[in-house]
Amino acid sequence: SLRIPNKSVRREVVKAVNWCFTPDNPKYLKSLDELIAVLKTDQSFYLEDYINKTLLSYVSLYDTQKGTDKESLYHAFLNGRLSAAFDFQDDDYASNIELGNGSPDICFTMLKNDNDFLSEKLGFILELKVSPSDEKLRELAQKAISQVKEKHYADALFAKVKRVNEIRVFGIAFFKKTCAVELKIIKRS
């Protein structure tokens, strides 16, 4: 069996592991920059590809075994990636916030133009589902988007943040180490 022999070695191991998940690590920083870029595109394929790559790298099949709360696992996984990628202000990001007639899984806003603090903001609503099989992924991703409309999440976000004129709704369905992503863009009327 392998064990850490003393406090000095333990301190260095912890330091090395922590470094892997900081902006000081160029590979990790590149991955976070990629996440920001794919969220700003108007194609769901790019986010789906990004999440599938990161699921393969960071999620174990043992994490998704029977008896685990799978949606919470994926929710925490995406929360971790998003919180590392952005320097959100307190009111720019929310997990399970009350909005409309329910609570979307993840809701946030970001500047449309990174270089212009006064630019309008893009709104994002991510609704997550867990699929019982690979074949149901697309259907559940669409169902997640329908839930956003039925529960008026986008209407409430438009009312809450005046600088948001466009909301990107991502329905994301997971099955083990894969996902399907559907996108609906809603413009302020």
JSON list of C-alpha atoms in Angstrom, two decimals:
[
{"chain": "A", "resi": 1, "resn": "SER", "atom": "CA", "xyz": [0.00, 0.00, 0.00]},
{"chain": "A", "resi": 2, "resn": "LEU", "atom": "CA", "xyz": [1.07, 3.56, -0.64]},
{"chain": "A", "resi": 3, "resn": "ARG", "atom": "CA", "xyz": [1.04, 6.23, 2.03]},
{"chain": "A", "resi": 4, "resn": "ILE", "atom": "CA", "xyz": [2.49, 9.67, 2.61]},
{"chain": "A", "resi": 5, "resn": "PRO", "atom": "CA", "xyz": [5.45, 9.23, 4.98]},
{"chain": "A", "resi": 6, "resn": "ASN", "atom": "CA", "xyz": [5.47, 12.59, 6.81]},
{"chain": "A", "resi": 7, "resn": "LYS", "atom": "CA", "xyz": [4.01, 16.12, 7.09]},
{"chain": "A", "resi": 8, "resn": "SER", "atom": "CA", "xyz": [6.62, 17.66, 4.83]},
{"chain": "A", "resi": 9, "resn": "VAL", "atom": "CA", "xyz": [5.87, 15.28, 1.94]},
{"chain": "A", "resi": 10, "resn": "ARG", "atom": "CA", "xyz": [2.13, 15.63, 2.59]},
{"chain": "A", "resi": 11, "resn": "ARG", "atom": "CA", "xyz": [2.40, 19.42, 2.34]},
{"chain": "A", "resi": 12, "resn": "GLU", "atom": "CA", "xyz": [4.18, 19.13, -1.04]},
{"chain": "A", "resi": 13, "resn": "VAL", "atom": "CA", "xyz": [1.64, 16.60, -2.37]},
{"chain": "A", "resi": 14, "resn": "VAL", "atom": "CA", "xyz": [-1.27, 18.87, -1.39]},
{"chain": "A", "resi": 15, "resn": "LYS", "atom": "CA", "xyz": [0.51, 21.84, -2.97]},
{"chain": "A", "resi": 16, "resn": "ALA", "atom": "CA", "xyz": [1.07, 19.90, -6.22]},
{"chain": "A", "resi": 17, "resn": "VAL", "atom": "CA", "xyz": [-2.55, 18.70, -6.40]},
{"chain": "A", "resi": 18, "resn": "ASN", "atom": "CA", "xyz": [-3.93, 22.17, -5.66]},
{"chain": "A", "resi": 19, "resn": "TRP", "atom": "CA", "xyz": [-1.70, 23.68, -8.38]},
{"chain": "A", "resi": 20, "resn": "CYS", "atom": "CA", "xyz": [-3.31, 21.36, -10.93]},
{"chain": "A", "resi": 21, "resn": "PHE", "atom": "CA", "xyz": [-6.63, 23.18, -10.42]},
{"chain": "A", "resi": 22, "resn": "THR", "atom": "CA", "xyz": [-5.46, 26.80, -10.43]},
{"chain": "A", "resi": 23, "resn": "PRO", "atom": "CA", "xyz": [-4.97, 29.38, -13.16]},
{"chain": "A", "resi": 24, "resn": "ASP", "atom": "CA", "xyz": [-1.21, 28.95, -12.59]},
{"chain": "A", "resi": 25, "resn": "ASN", "atom": "CA", "xyz": [-1.47, 25.63, -14.43]},
{"chain": "A", "resi": 26, "resn": "PRO", "atom": "CA", "xyz": [-1.51, 26.53, -18.17]},
{"chain": "A", "resi": 27, "resn": "LYS", "atom": "CA", "xyz": [-3.43, 23.36, -19.12]},
{"chain": "A", "resi": 28, "resn": "TYR", "atom": "CA", "xyz": [-6.17, 24.06, -16.57]},
{"chain": "A", "resi": 29, "resn": "LEU", "atom": "CA", "xyz": [-6.35, 27.74, -17.57]},
{"chain": "A", "resi": 30, "resn": "LYS", "atom": "CA", "xyz": [-6.69, 26.76, -21.24]},
{"chain": "A", "resi": 31, "resn": "SER", "atom": "CA", "xyz": [-9.57, 24.44, -20.33]},
{"chain": "A", "resi": 32, "resn": "LEU", "atom": "CA", "xyz": [-11.38, 27.24, -18.46]},
{"chain": "A", "resi": 33, "resn": "ASP", "atom": "CA", "xyz": [-10.84, 29.69, -21.33]},
{"chain": "A", "resi": 34, "resn": "GLU", "atom": "CA", "xyz": [-12.34, 27.08, -23.64]},
{"chain": "A", "resi": 35, "resn": "LEU", "atom": "CA", "xyz": [-15.42, 26.82, -21.41]},
{"chain": "A", "resi": 36, "resn": "ILE", "atom": "CA", "xyz": [-16.02, 30.58, -21.59]},
{"chain": "A", "resi": 37, "resn": "ALA", "atom": "CA", "xyz": [-15.61, 30.54, -25.37]},
{"chain": "A", "resi": 38, "resn": "VAL", "atom": "CA", "xyz": [-18.04, 27.65, -25.92]},
{"chain": "A", "resi": 39, "resn": "LEU", "atom": "CA", "xyz": [-20.70, 29.25, -23.74]},
{"chain": "A", "resi": 40, "resn": "LYS", "atom": "CA", "xyz": [-20.60, 32.36, -25.92]},
{"chain": "A", "resi": 41, "resn": "THR", "atom": "CA", "xyz": [-21.13, 30.46, -29.18]},
{"chain": "A", "resi": 42, "resn": "ASP", "atom": "CA", "xyz": [-24.60, 29.82, -30.47]},
{"chain": "A", "resi": 43, "resn": "GLN", "atom": "CA", "xyz": [-23.96, 26.13, -31.11]},
{"chain": "A", "resi": 44, "resn": "SER", "atom": "CA", "xyz": [-24.79, 23.49, -28.51]},
{"chain": "A", "resi": 45, "resn": "PHE", "atom": "CA", "xyz": [-22.29, 21.06, -30.06]},
{"chain": "A", "resi": 46, "resn": "TYR", "atom": "CA", "xyz": [-19.31, 22.95, -28.65]},
{"chain": "A", "resi": 47, "resn": "LEU", "atom": "CA", "xyz": [-20.56, 22.82, -25.05]},
{"chain": "A", "resi": 48, "resn": "GLU", "atom": "CA", "xyz": [-21.53, 19.17, -25.45]},
{"chain": "A", "resi": 49, "resn": "ASP", "atom": "CA", "xyz": [-18.04, 18.35, -26.74]},
{"chain": "A", "resi": 50, "resn": "TYR", "atom": "CA", "xyz": [-16.40, 20.30, -23.90]},
{"chain": "A", "resi": 51, "resn": "ILE", "atom": "CA", "xyz": [-18.48, 18.62, -21.17]},
{"chain": "A", "resi": 52, "resn": "ASN", "atom": "CA", "xyz": [-17.96, 15.16, -22.66]},
{"chain": "A", "resi": 53, "resn": "LYS", "atom": "CA", "xyz": [-14.17, 15.69, -22.71]},
{"chain": "A", "resi": 54, "resn": "THR", "atom": "CA", "xyz": [-14.13, 16.88, -19.10]},
{"chain": "A", "resi": 55, "resn": "LEU", "atom": "CA", "xyz": [-16.43, 14.06, -17.96]},
{"chain": "A", "resi": 56, "resn": "LEU", "atom": "CA", "xyz": [-13.96, 11.55, -19.38]},
{"chain": "A", "resi": 57, "resn": "SER", "atom": "CA", "xyz": [-11.13, 13.25, -17.51]},
{"chain": "A", "resi": 58, "resn": "TYR", "atom": "CA", "xyz": [-12.72, 14.02, -14.14]},
{"chain": "A", "resi": 59, "resn": "VAL", "atom": "CA", "xyz": [-15.70, 11.72, -13.49]},
{"chain": "A", "resi": 60, "resn": "SER", "atom": "CA", "xyz": [-15.46, 8.05, -12.61]},
{"chain": "A", "resi": 61, "resn": "LEU", "atom": "CA", "xyz": [-18.08, 5.46, -13.43]},
{"chain": "A", "resi": 62, "resn": "TYR", "atom": "CA", "xyz": [-18.01, 4.66, -9.71]},
{"chain": "A", "resi": 63, "resn": "ASP", "atom": "CA", "xyz": [-19.30, 8.20, -9.07]},
{"chain": "A", "resi": 64, "resn": "THR", "atom": "CA", "xyz": [-22.48, 7.36, -11.00]},
{"chain": "A", "resi": 65, "resn": "GLN", "atom": "CA", "xyz": [-23.28, 3.98, -9.45]},
{"chain": "A", "resi": 66, "resn": "LYS", "atom": "CA", "xyz": [-26.72, 2.95, -8.28]},
{"chain": "A", "resi": 67, "resn": "GLY", "atom": "CA", "xyz": [-27.75, 4.63, -5.06]},
{"chain": "A", "resi": 68, "resn": "THR", "atom": "CA", "xyz": [-25.95, 7.91, -5.69]},
{"chain": "A", "resi": 69, "resn": "ASP", "atom": "CA", "xyz": [-27.75, 11.19, -6.35]},
{"chain": "A", "resi": 70, "resn": "LYS", "atom": "CA", "xyz": [-26.53, 11.47, -9.90]},
{"chain": "A", "resi": 71, "resn": "GLU", "atom": "CA", "xyz": [-28.05, 14.88, -10.68]},
{"chain": "A", "resi": 72, "resn": "SER", "atom": "CA", "xyz": [-26.30, 16.37, -7.65]},
{"chain": "A", "resi": 73, "resn": "LEU", "atom": "CA", "xyz": [-23.02, 14.86, -8.83]},
{"chain": "A", "resi": 74, "resn": "TYR", "atom": "CA", "xyz": [-23.29, 16.46, -12.28]},
{"chain": "A", "resi": 75, "resn": "HIS", "atom": "CA", "xyz": [-24.59, 19.70, -10.79]},
{"chain": "A", "resi": 76, "resn": "ALA", "atom": "CA", "xyz": [-21.57, 19.94, -8.47]},
{"chain": "A", "resi": 77, "resn": "PHE", "atom": "CA", "xyz": [-19.27, 19.04, -11.35]},
{"chain": "A", "resi": 78, "resn": "LEU", "atom": "CA", "xyz": [-20.59, 21.90, -13.51]},
{"chain": "A", "resi": 79, "resn": "ASN", "atom": "CA", "xyz": [-20.67, 24.31, -10.55]},
{"chain": "A", "resi": 80, "resn": "GLY", "atom": "CA", "xyz": [-17.00, 23.60, -9.96]},
{"chain": "A", "resi": 81, "resn": "ARG", "atom": "CA", "xyz": [-16.03, 24.18, -13.58]},
{"chain": "A", "resi": 82, "resn": "LEU", "atom": "CA", "xyz": [-18.08, 27.38, -13.88]},
{"chain": "A", "resi": 83, "resn": "SER", "atom": "CA", "xyz": [-16.95, 28.87, -10.59]},
{"chain": "A", "resi": 84, "resn": "ALA", "atom": "CA", "xyz": [-13.33, 28.26, -11.56]},
{"chain": "A", "resi": 85, "resn": "ALA", "atom": "CA", "xyz": [-13.82, 29.82, -15.00]},
{"chain": "A", "resi": 86, "resn": "PHE", "atom": "CA", "xyz": [-15.48, 33.06, -13.92]},
{"chain": "A", "resi": 87, "resn": "ASP", "atom": "CA", "xyz": [-14.93, 35.79, -11.39]},
{"chain": "A", "resi": 88, "resn": "PHE", "atom": "CA", "xyz": [-18.63, 36.24, -10.70]},
{"chain": "A", "resi": 89, "resn": "GLN", "atom": "CA", "xyz": [-20.02, 39.01, -8.56]},
{"chain": "A", "resi": 90, "resn": "ASP", "atom": "CA", "xyz": [-22.46, 37.85, -5.89]},
{"chain": "A", "resi": 91, "resn": "ASP", "atom": "CA", "xyz": [-25.54, 38.51, -8.00]},
{"chain": "A", "resi": 92, "resn": "ASP", "atom": "CA", "xyz": [-24.13, 37.21, -11.30]},
{"chain": "A", "resi": 93, "resn": "TYR", "atom": "CA", "xyz": [-24.24, 33.50, -10.47]},
{"chain": "A", "resi": 94, "resn": "ALA", "atom": "CA", "xyz": [-26.70, 31.28, -8.67]},
{"chain": "A", "resi": 95, "resn": "SER", "atom": "CA", "xyz": [-27.23, 27.60, -8.13]},
{"chain": "A", "resi": 96, "resn": "ASN", "atom": "CA", "xyz": [-30.82, 26.51, -7.47]},
{"chain": "A", "resi": 97, "resn": "ILE", "atom": "CA", "xyz": [-32.05, 30.09, -7.11]},
{"chain": "A", "resi": 98, "resn": "GLU", "atom": "CA", "xyz": [-35.77, 30.73, -6.98]},
{"chain": "A", "resi": 99, "resn": "LEU", "atom": "CA", "xyz": [-36.70, 32.16, -10.38]},
{"chain": "A", "resi": 100, "resn": "GLY", "atom": "CA", "xyz": [-40.10, 32.25, -12.06]},
{"chain": "A", "resi": 101, "resn": "ASN", "atom": "CA", "xyz": [-42.17, 29.29, -10.87]},
{"chain": "A", "resi": 102, "resn": "GLY", "atom": "CA", "xyz": [-39.29, 27.12, -9.72]},
{"chain": "A", "resi": 103, "resn": "SER", "atom": "CA", "xyz": [-35.54, 27.01, -9.47]},
{"chain": "A", "resi": 104, "resn": "PRO", "atom": "CA", "xyz": [-33.24, 26.42, -12.43]},
{"chain": "A", "resi": 105, "resn": "ASP", "atom": "CA", "xyz": [-30.18, 24.32, -11.69]},
{"chain": "A", "resi": 106, "resn": "ILE", "atom": "CA", "xyz": [-27.65, 26.99, -12.68]},
{"chain": "A", "resi": 107, "resn": "CYS", "atom": "CA", "xyz": [-28.27, 30.58, -13.69]},
{"chain": "A", "resi": 108, "resn": "PHE", "atom": "CA", "xyz": [-25.71, 33.30, -14.42]},
{"chain": "A", "resi": 109, "resn": "THR", "atom": "CA", "xyz": [-24.91, 36.36, -16.48]},
{"chain": "A", "resi": 110, "resn": "MET", "atom": "CA", "xyz": [-21.71, 37.60, -18.05]},
{"chain": "A", "resi": 111, "resn": "LEU", "atom": "CA", "xyz": [-20.65, 40.52, -20.17]},
{"chain": "A", "resi": 112, "resn": "LYS", "atom": "CA", "xyz": [-21.27, 40.00, -23.86]},
{"chain": "A", "resi": 113, "resn": "ASN", "atom": "CA", "xyz": [-18.05, 41.87, -24.63]},
{"chain": "A", "resi": 114, "resn": "ASP", "atom": "CA", "xyz": [-15.30, 41.08, -22.11]},
{"chain": "A", "resi": 115, "resn": "ASN", "atom": "CA", "xyz": [-13.45, 44.33, -22.79]},
{"chain": "A", "resi": 116, "resn": "ASP", "atom": "CA", "xyz": [-16.43, 46.62, -22.24]},
{"chain": "A", "resi": 117, "resn": "PHE", "atom": "CA", "xyz": [-17.74, 46.83, -18.66]},
{"chain": "A", "resi": 118, "resn": "LEU", "atom": "CA", "xyz": [-20.80, 48.75, -19.89]},
{"chain": "A", "resi": 119, "resn": "SER", "atom": "CA", "xyz": [-21.75, 46.24, -22.59]},
{"chain": "A", "resi": 120, "resn": "GLU", "atom": "CA", "xyz": [-24.96, 44.29, -22.35]},
{"chain": "A", "resi": 121, "resn": "LYS", "atom": "CA", "xyz": [-24.92, 40.97, -20.58]},
{"chain": "A", "resi": 122, "resn": "LEU", "atom": "CA", "xyz": [-25.73, 37.49, -21.80]},
{"chain": "A", "resi": 123, "resn": "GLY", "atom": "CA", "xyz": [-27.96, 35.40, -19.57]},
{"chain": "A", "resi": 124, "resn": "PHE", "atom": "CA", "xyz": [-27.47, 31.67, -19.12]},
{"chain": "A", "resi": 125, "resn": "ILE", "atom": "CA", "xyz": [-29.81, 29.07, -17.70]},
{"chain": "A", "resi": 126, "resn": "LEU", "atom": "CA", "xyz": [-28.57, 25.49, -17.40]},
{"chain": "A", "resi": 127, "resn": "GLU", "atom": "CA", "xyz": [-31.18, 22.87, -16.60]},
{"chain": "A", "resi": 128, "resn": "LEU", "atom": "CA", "xyz": [-29.83, 19.39, -15.90]},
{"chain": "A", "resi": 129, "resn": "LYS", "atom": "CA", "xyz": [-31.40, 15.96, -16.22]},
{"chain": "A", "resi": 130, "resn": "VAL", "atom": "CA", "xyz": [-30.10, 12.43, -15.66]},
{"chain": "A", "resi": 131, "resn": "SER", "atom": "CA", "xyz": [-30.99, 9.84, -18.26]},
{"chain": "A", "resi": 132, "resn": "PRO", "atom": "CA", "xyz": [-31.65, 6.15, -17.58]},
{"chain": "A", "resi": 133, "resn": "SER", "atom": "CA", "xyz": [-29.96, 5.29, -20.90]},
{"chain": "A", "resi": 134, "resn": "ASP", "atom": "CA", "xyz": [-27.84, 6.66, -23.71]},
{"chain": "A", "resi": 135, "resn": "GLU", "atom": "CA", "xyz": [-30.84, 6.55, -26.06]},
{"chain": "A", "resi": 136, "resn": "LYS", "atom": "CA", "xyz": [-32.88, 9.02, -23.95]},
{"chain": "A", "resi": 137, "resn": "LEU", "atom": "CA", "xyz": [-30.23, 11.76, -23.71]},
{"chain": "A", "resi": 138, "resn": "ARG", "atom": "CA", "xyz": [-31.57, 14.05, -26.48]},
{"chain": "A", "resi": 139, "resn": "GLU", "atom": "CA", "xyz": [-35.17, 13.65, -25.34]},
{"chain": "A", "resi": 140, "resn": "LEU", "atom": "CA", "xyz": [-34.29, 14.63, -21.76]},
{"chain": "A", "resi": 141, "resn": "ALA", "atom": "CA", "xyz": [-32.15, 17.57, -22.90]},
{"chain": "A", "resi": 142, "resn": "GLN", "atom": "CA", "xyz": [-35.19, 18.88, -24.82]},
{"chain": "A", "resi": 143, "resn": "LYS", "atom": "CA", "xyz": [-37.39, 18.23, -21.76]},
{"chain": "A", "resi": 144, "resn": "ALA", "atom": "CA", "xyz": [-35.00, 20.39, -19.70]},
{"chain": "A", "resi": 145, "resn": "ILE", "atom": "CA", "xyz": [-35.46, 23.26, -22.17]},
{"chain": "A", "resi": 146, "resn": "SER", "atom": "CA", "xyz": [-39.25, 22.81, -22.03]},
{"chain": "A", "resi": 147, "resn": "GLN", "atom": "CA", "xyz": [-39.10, 23.05, -18.23]},
{"chain": "A", "resi": 148, "resn": "VAL", "atom": "CA", "xyz": [-37.39, 26.45, -18.48]},
{"chain": "A", "resi": 149, "resn": "LYS", "atom": "CA", "xyz": [-40.23, 27.73, -20.67]},
{"chain": "A", "resi": 150, "resn": "GLU", "atom": "CA", "xyz": [-43.02, 26.15, -18.59]},
{"chain": "A", "resi": 151, "resn": "LYS", "atom": "CA", "xyz": [-41.67, 27.57, -15.34]},
{"chain": "A", "resi": 152, "resn": "HIS", "atom": "CA", "xyz": [-40.92, 31.04, -16.80]},
{"chain": "A", "resi": 153, "resn": "TYR", "atom": "CA", "xyz": [-37.26, 31.06, -15.74]},
{"chain": "A", "resi": 154, "resn": "ALA", "atom": "CA", "xyz": [-36.19, 33.22, -18.69]},
{"chain": "A", "resi": 155, "resn": "ASP", "atom": "CA", "xyz": [-39.00, 35.76, -18.16]},
{"chain": "A", "resi": 156, "resn": "ALA", "atom": "CA", "xyz": [-37.93, 36.15, -14.54]},
{"chain": "A", "resi": 157, "resn": "LEU", "atom": "CA", "xyz": [-34.26, 36.56, -15.48]},
{"chain": "A", "resi": 158, "resn": "PHE", "atom": "CA", "xyz": [-35.15, 39.28, -18.03]},
{"chain": "A", "resi": 159, "resn": "ALA", "atom": "CA", "xyz": [-37.14, 41.06, -15.32]},
{"chain": "A", "resi": 160, "resn": "LYS", "atom": "CA", "xyz": [-34.33, 40.72, -12.80]},
{"chain": "A", "resi": 161, "resn": "VAL", "atom": "CA", "xyz": [-31.40, 41.86, -14.99]},
{"chain": "A", "resi": 162, "resn": "LYS", "atom": "CA", "xyz": [-32.23, 44.78, -17.29]},
{"chain": "A", "resi": 163, "resn": "ARG", "atom": "CA", "xyz": [-28.92, 44.60, -19.21]},
{"chain": "A", "resi": 164, "resn": "VAL", "atom": "CA", "xyz": [-29.72, 41.05, -20.42]},
{"chain": "A", "resi": 165, "resn": "ASN", "atom": "CA", "xyz": [-31.28, 41.04, -23.89]},
{"chain": "A", "resi": 166, "resn": "GLU", "atom": "CA", "xyz": [-30.50, 37.43, -24.76]},
{"chain": "A", "resi": 167, "resn": "ILE", "atom": "CA", "xyz": [-30.62, 34.25, -22.69]},
{"chain": "A", "resi": 168, "resn": "ARG", "atom": "CA", "xyz": [-28.97, 31.00, -23.70]},
{"chain": "A", "resi": 169, "resn": "VAL", "atom": "CA", "xyz": [-30.89, 28.09, -22.28]},
{"chain": "A", "resi": 170, "resn": "PHE", "atom": "CA", "xyz": [-28.91, 24.87, -22.17]},
{"chain": "A", "resi": 171, "resn": "GLY", "atom": "CA", "xyz": [-30.76, 21.62, -21.55]},
{"chain": "A", "resi": 172, "resn": "ILE", "atom": "CA", "xyz": [-28.13, 19.11, -20.50]},
{"chain": "A", "resi": 173, "resn": "ALA", "atom": "CA", "xyz": [-28.85, 15.41, -20.00]},
{"chain": "A", "resi": 174, "resn": "PHE", "atom": "CA", "xyz": [-26.24, 13.07, -18.51]},
{"chain": "A", "resi": 175, "resn": "PHE", "atom": "CA", "xyz": [-25.76, 9.33, -18.68]},
{"chain": "A", "resi": 176, "resn": "LYS", "atom": "CA", "xyz": [-22.65, 8.01, -16.95]},
{"chain": "A", "resi": 177, "resn": "LYS", "atom": "CA", "xyz": [-19.67, 9.74, -18.63]},
{"chain": "A", "resi": 178, "resn": "THR", "atom": "CA", "xyz": [-21.56, 11.27, -21.57]},
{"chain": "A", "resi": 179, "resn": "CYS", "atom": "CA", "xyz": [-24.04, 14.06, -22.08]},
{"chain": "A", "resi": 180, "resn": "ALA", "atom": "CA", "xyz": [-26.28, 15.64, -24.68]},
{"chain": "A", "resi": 181, "resn": "VAL", "atom": "CA", "xyz": [-26.75, 19.39, -24.85]},
{"chain": "A", "resi": 182, "resn": "GLU", "atom": "CA", "xyz": [-29.60, 21.25, -26.49]},
{"chain": "A", "resi": 183, "resn": "LEU", "atom": "CA", "xyz": [-29.66, 25.04, -26.81]},
{"chain": "A", "resi": 184, "resn": "LYS", "atom": "CA", "xyz": [-32.46, 27.54, -27.15]},
{"chain": "A", "resi": 185, "resn": "ILE", "atom": "CA", "xyz": [-31.69, 31.23, -27.50]},
{"chain": "A", "resi": 186, "resn": "ILE", "atom": "CA", "xyz": [-34.39, 33.53, -26.15]},
{"chain": "A", "resi": 187, "resn": "LYS", "atom": "CA", "xyz": [-34.35, 37.23, -27.02]},
{"chain": "A", "resi": 188, "resn": "ARG", "atom": "CA", "xyz": [-35.99, 39.93, -24.95]},
{"chain": "A", "resi": 189, "resn": "SER", "atom": "CA", "xyz": [-39.30, 40.88, -26.58]}
]
